mmCIF file of C-alpha atoms in Angstrom:
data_model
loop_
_atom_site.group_PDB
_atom_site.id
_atom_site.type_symbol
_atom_site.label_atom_id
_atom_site.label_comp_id
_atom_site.label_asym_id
_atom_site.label_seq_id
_atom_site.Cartn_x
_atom_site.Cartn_y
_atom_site.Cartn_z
ATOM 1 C CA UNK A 1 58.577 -23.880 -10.407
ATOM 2 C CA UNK A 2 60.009 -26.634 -12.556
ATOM 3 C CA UNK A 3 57.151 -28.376 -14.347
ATOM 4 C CA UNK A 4 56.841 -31.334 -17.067
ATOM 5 C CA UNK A 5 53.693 -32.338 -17.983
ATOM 6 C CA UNK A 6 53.329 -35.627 -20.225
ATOM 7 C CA UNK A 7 50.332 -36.557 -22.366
ATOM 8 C CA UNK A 8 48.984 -38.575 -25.321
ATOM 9 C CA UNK A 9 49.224 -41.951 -23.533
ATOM 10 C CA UNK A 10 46.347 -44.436 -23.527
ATOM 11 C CA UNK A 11 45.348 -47.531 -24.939
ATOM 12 C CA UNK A 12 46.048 -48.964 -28.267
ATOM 13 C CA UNK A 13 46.319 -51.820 -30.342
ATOM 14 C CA UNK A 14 49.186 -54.032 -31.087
ATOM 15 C CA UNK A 15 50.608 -51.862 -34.142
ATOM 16 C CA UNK A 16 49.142 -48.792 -33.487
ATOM 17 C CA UNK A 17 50.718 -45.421 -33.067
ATOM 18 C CA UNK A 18 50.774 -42.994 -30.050
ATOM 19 C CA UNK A 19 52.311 -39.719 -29.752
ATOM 20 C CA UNK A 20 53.276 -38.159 -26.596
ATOM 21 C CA UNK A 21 54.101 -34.567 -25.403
ATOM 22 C CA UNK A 22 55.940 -33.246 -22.552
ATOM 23 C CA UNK A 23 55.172 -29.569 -21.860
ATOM 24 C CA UNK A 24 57.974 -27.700 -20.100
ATOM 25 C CA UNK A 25 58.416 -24.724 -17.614
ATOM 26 C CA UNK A 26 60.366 -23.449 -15.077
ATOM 27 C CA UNK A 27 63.789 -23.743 -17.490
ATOM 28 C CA UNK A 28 65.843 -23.073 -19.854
ATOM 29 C CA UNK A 29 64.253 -25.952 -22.057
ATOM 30 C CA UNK A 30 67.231 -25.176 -24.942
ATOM 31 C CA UNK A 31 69.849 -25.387 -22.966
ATOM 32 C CA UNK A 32 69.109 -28.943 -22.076
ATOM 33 C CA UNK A 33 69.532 -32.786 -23.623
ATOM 34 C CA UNK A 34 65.928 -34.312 -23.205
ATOM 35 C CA UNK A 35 65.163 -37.641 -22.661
ATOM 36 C CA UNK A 36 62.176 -40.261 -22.320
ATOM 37 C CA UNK A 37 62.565 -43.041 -19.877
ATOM 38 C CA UNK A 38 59.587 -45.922 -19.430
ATOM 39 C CA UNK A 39 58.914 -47.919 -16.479
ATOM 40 C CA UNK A 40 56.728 -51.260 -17.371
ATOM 41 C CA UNK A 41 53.941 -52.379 -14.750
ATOM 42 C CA UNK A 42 56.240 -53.144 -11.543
ATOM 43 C CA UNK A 43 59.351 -52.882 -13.085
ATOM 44 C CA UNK A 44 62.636 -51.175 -13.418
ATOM 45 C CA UNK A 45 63.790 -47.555 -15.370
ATOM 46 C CA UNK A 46 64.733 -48.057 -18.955
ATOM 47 C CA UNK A 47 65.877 -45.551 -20.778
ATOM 48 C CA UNK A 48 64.441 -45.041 -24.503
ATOM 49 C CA UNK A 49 65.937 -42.265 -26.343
ATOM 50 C CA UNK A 50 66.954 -38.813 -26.014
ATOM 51 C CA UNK A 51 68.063 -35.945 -28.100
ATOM 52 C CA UNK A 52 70.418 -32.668 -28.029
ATOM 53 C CA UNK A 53 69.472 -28.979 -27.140
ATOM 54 C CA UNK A 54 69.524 -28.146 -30.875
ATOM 55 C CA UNK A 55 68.006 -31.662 -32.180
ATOM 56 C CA UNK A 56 71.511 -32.123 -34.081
ATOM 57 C CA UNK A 57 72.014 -35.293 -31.990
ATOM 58 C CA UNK A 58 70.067 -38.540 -31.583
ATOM 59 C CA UNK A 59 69.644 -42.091 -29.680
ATOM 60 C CA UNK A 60 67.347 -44.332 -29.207
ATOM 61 C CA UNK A 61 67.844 -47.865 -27.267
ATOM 62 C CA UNK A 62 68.173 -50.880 -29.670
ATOM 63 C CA UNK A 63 64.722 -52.296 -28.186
ATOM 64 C CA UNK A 64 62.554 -49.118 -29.957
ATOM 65 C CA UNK A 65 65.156 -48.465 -33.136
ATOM 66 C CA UNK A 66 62.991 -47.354 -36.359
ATOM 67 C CA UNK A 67 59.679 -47.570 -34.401
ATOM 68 C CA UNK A 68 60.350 -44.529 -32.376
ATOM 69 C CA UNK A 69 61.316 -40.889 -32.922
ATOM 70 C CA UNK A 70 62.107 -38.325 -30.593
ATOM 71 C CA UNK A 71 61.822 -34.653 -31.473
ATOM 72 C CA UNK A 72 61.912 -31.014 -29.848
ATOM 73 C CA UNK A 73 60.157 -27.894 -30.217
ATOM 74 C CA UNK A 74 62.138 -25.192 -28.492
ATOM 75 C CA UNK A 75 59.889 -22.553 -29.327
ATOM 76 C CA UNK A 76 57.233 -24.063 -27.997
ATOM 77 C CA UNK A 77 59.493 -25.813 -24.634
ATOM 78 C CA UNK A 78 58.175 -29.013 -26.128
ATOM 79 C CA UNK A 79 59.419 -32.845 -26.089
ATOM 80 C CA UNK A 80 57.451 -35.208 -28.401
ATOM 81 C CA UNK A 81 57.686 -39.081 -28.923
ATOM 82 C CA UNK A 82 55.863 -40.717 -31.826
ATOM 83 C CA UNK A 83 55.637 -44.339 -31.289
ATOM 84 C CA UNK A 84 55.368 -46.675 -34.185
ATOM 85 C CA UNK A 85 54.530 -50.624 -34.437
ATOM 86 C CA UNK A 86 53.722 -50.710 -30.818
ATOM 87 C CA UNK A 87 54.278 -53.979 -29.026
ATOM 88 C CA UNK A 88 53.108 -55.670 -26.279
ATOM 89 C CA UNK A 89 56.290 -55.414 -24.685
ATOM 90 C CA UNK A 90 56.139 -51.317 -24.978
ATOM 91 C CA UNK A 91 53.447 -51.017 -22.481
ATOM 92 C CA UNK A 92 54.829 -48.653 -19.571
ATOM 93 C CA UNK A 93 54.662 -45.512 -18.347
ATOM 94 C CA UNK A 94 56.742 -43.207 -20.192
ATOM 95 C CA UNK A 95 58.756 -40.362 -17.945
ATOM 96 C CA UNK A 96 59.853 -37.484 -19.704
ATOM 97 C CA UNK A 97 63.148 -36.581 -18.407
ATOM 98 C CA UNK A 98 65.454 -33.075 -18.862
ATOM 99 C CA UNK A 99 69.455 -33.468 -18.488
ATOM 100 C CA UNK A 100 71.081 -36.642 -16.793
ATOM 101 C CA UNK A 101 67.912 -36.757 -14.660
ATOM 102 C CA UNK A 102 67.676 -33.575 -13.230
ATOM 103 C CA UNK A 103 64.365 -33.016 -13.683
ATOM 104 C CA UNK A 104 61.513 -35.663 -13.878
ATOM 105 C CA UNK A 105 57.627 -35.126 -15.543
ATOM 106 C CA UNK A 106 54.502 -37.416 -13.701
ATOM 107 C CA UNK A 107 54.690 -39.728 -16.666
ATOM 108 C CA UNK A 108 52.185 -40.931 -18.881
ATOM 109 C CA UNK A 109 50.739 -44.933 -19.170
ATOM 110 C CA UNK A 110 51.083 -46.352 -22.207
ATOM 111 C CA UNK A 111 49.059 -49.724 -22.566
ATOM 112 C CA UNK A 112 49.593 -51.694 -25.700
ATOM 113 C CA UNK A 113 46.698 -54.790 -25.821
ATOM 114 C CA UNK A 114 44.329 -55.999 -28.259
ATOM 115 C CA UNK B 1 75.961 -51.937 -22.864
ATOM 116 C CA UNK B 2 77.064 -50.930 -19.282
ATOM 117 C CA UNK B 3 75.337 -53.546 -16.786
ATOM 118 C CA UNK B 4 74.770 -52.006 -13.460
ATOM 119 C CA UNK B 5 74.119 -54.189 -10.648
ATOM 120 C CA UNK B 6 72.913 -53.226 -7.146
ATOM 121 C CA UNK B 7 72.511 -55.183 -4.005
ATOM 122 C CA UNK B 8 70.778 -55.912 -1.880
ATOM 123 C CA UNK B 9 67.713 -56.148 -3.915
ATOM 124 C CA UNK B 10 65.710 -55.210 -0.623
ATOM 125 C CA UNK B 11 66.566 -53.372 2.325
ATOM 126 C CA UNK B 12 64.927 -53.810 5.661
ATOM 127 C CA UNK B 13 66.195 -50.809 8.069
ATOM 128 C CA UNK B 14 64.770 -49.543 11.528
ATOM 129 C CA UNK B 15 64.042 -46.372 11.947
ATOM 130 C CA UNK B 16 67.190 -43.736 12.693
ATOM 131 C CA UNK B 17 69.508 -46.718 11.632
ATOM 132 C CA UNK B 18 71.710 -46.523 9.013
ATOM 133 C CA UNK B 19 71.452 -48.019 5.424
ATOM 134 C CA UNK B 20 73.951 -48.446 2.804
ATOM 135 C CA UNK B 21 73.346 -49.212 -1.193
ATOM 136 C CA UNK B 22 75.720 -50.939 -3.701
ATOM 137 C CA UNK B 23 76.341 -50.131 -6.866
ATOM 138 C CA UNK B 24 78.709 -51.890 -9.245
ATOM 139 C CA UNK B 25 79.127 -51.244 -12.866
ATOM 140 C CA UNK B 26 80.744 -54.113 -15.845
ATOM 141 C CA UNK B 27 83.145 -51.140 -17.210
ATOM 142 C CA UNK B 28 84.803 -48.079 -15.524
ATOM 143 C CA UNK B 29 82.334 -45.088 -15.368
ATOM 144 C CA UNK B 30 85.073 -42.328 -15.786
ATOM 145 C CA UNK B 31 84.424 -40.344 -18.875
ATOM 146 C CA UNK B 32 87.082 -38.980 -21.416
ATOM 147 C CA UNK B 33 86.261 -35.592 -19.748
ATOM 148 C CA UNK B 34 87.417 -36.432 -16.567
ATOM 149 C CA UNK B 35 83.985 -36.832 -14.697
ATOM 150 C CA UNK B 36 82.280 -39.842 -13.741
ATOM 151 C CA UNK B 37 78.255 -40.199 -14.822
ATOM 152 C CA UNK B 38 76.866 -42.085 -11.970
ATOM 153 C CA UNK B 39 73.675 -40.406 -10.480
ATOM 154 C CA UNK B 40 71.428 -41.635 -7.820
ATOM 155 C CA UNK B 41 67.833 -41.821 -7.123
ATOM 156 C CA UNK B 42 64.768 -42.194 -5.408
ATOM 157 C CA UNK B 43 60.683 -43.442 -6.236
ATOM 158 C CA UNK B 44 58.792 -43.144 -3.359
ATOM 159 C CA UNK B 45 55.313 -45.096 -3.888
ATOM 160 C CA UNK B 46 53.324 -44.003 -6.708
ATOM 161 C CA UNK B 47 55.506 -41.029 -7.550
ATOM 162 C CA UNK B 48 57.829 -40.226 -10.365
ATOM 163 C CA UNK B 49 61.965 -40.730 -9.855
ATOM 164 C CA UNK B 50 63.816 -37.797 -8.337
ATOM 165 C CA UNK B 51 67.339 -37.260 -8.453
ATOM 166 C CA UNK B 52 69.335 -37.451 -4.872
ATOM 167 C CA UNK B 53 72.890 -37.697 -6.199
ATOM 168 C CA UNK B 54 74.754 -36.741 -9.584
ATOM 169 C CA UNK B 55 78.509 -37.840 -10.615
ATOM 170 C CA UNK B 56 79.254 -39.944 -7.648
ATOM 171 C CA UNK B 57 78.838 -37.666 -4.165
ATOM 172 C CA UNK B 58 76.838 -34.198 -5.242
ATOM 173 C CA UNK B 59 73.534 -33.747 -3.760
ATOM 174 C CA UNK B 60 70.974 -31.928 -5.962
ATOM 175 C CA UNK B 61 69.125 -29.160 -4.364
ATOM 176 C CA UNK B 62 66.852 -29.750 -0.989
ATOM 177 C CA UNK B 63 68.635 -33.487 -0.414
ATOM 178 C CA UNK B 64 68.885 -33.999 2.939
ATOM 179 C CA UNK B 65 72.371 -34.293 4.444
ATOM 180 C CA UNK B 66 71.756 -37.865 5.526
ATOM 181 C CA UNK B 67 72.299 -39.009 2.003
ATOM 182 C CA UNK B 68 75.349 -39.047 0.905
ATOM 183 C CA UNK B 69 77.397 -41.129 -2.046
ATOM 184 C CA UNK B 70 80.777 -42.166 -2.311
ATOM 185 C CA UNK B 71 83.334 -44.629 -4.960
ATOM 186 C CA UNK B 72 85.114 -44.378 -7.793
ATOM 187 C CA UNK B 73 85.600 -46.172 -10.763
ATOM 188 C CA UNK B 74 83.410 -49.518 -10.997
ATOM 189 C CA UNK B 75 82.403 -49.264 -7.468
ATOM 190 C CA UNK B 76 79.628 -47.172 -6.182
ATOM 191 C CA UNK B 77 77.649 -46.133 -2.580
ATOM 192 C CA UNK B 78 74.914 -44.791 -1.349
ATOM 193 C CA UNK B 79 74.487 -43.984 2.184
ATOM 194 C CA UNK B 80 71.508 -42.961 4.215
ATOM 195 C CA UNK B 81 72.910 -42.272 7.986
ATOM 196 C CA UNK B 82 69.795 -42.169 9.956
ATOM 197 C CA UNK B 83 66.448 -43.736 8.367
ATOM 198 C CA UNK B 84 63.350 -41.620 8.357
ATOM 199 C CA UNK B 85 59.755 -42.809 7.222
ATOM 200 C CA UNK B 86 60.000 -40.825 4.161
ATOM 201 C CA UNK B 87 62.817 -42.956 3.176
ATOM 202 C CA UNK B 88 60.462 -45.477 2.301
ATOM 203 C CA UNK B 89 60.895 -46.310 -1.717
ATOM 204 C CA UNK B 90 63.122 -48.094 -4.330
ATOM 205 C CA UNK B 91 66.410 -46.433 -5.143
ATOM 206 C CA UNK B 92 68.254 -46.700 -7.893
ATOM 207 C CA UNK B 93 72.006 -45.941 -9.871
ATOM 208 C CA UNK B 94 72.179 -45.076 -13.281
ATOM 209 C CA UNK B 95 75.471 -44.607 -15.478
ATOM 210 C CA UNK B 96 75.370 -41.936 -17.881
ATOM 211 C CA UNK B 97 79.116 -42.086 -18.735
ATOM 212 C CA UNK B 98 78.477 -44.295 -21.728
ATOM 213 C CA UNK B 99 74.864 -44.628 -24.027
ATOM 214 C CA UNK B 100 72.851 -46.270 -23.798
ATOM 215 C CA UNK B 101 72.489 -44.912 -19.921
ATOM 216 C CA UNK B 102 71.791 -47.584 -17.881
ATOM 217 C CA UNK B 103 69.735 -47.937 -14.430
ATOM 218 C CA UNK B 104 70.425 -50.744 -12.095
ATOM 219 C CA UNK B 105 66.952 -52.786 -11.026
ATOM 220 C CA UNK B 106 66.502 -50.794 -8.040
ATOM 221 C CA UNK B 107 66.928 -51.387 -4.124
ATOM 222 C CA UNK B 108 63.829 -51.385 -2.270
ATOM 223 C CA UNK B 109 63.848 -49.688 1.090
ATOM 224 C CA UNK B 110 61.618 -50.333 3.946
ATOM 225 C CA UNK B 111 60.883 -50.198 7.487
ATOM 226 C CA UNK B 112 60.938 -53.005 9.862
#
């Protein structure tokens, strides 16, 4: 069975750091491009960064440039974010996402208020 | 960045009746491999996306053969040829042709 499981969201200050994991199983976790993709309160799917099977590659959307870093542990079948400077504006739930959407985690809320 | 727009916003069907999805994209979504990244899918209430459709017309695994997608190009469509209850949610198209990958805002889909 296919499984992501998300954690390390919560609630923190304007400024404040977070980092979340994403636990895999149920695949080949190296052999595919990983992804995180938020959803804020009621809103749409955005999609925040992502990364290559061996790391070598890297993107993040404009919005969460040199706040945010994505990283992979494939010995461990892990997907981390550490979040930097958090805004207002980053509050969401954060999806953790394997390939061009193949497979989806539960997410994790991120709230970002003072 | 690639806008995607779908429409309509909303989608009132009956039950067993069919409903259809645009999808429209500001560039062309063919790749320089040949392919075209435009993947479908569907958030039922309080649950997490799951994919229906990848590059255009595939249906992942345990999609039901009501769903189907169609287009080329700039021009996108997603078809659901009989309307069941668990139907209910917002779907949305994503291009993945060019980064960043893009969603449209989502079509929600309810019952009358």
């Amino acid at each position: 069975e296919v499984q992501l499981v998300e954690s390390g969201g919560g609630l923190v200050q304007p400024g404040g750091s977070l980092r979340l994991s994403c636990a895999v199983s149920g695949f080949t976790f190296r052999s595919y491009w990983m992804h995180w993709v938020r959803q804020a309160p009621g809103q749409g799917l955005v999609w925040v960064s992502r990364i290559h099977t061996d790391g070598s590659l890297i993107n993040y959307a404009d919005s969460v440039k040199g706040r945010f870093t994505i990283s992979r542990d494939n010995a461990k079948n892990t997907l981390y974010l550490q979040m930097n400077s958090l805004r207002a504006e980053d509050t969401a739930v954060y999806y953790c996402v394997a390939g061009l959407g193949d497979f989806w985690g539960q997410g994790t809320l991120v709230t970002v208020s003072s | 960045d690639v806008v995607v727009t779908q429409s309509p916003l909303s989608l009132p069907v009956t039950l067993g009746q069919p409903a259809s999805i645009s999808c429209r994209s500001s560039q062309s979504l063919v790749h320089s491999d040949g392919n075209t990244y435009l993947n479908w899918f569907q958030q039922r209430p309080g649950q997490s996306p799951r994919r229906l459709i990848y590059r255009i017309s595939n249906r992942d695994s345990g999609v039901p053969d009501r769903f189907s997608g169609s287009g080329s190009g700039t021009d996108f469509t997603l078809k659901i040829s009989r309307v069941e209850a668990e139907d209910v949610g917002i779907y949305y198209c994503m291009q993945a042709t060019r980064w960043p990958q893009t969603f449209g805002q989502g079509t929600k889909v309810e019952i009358k």
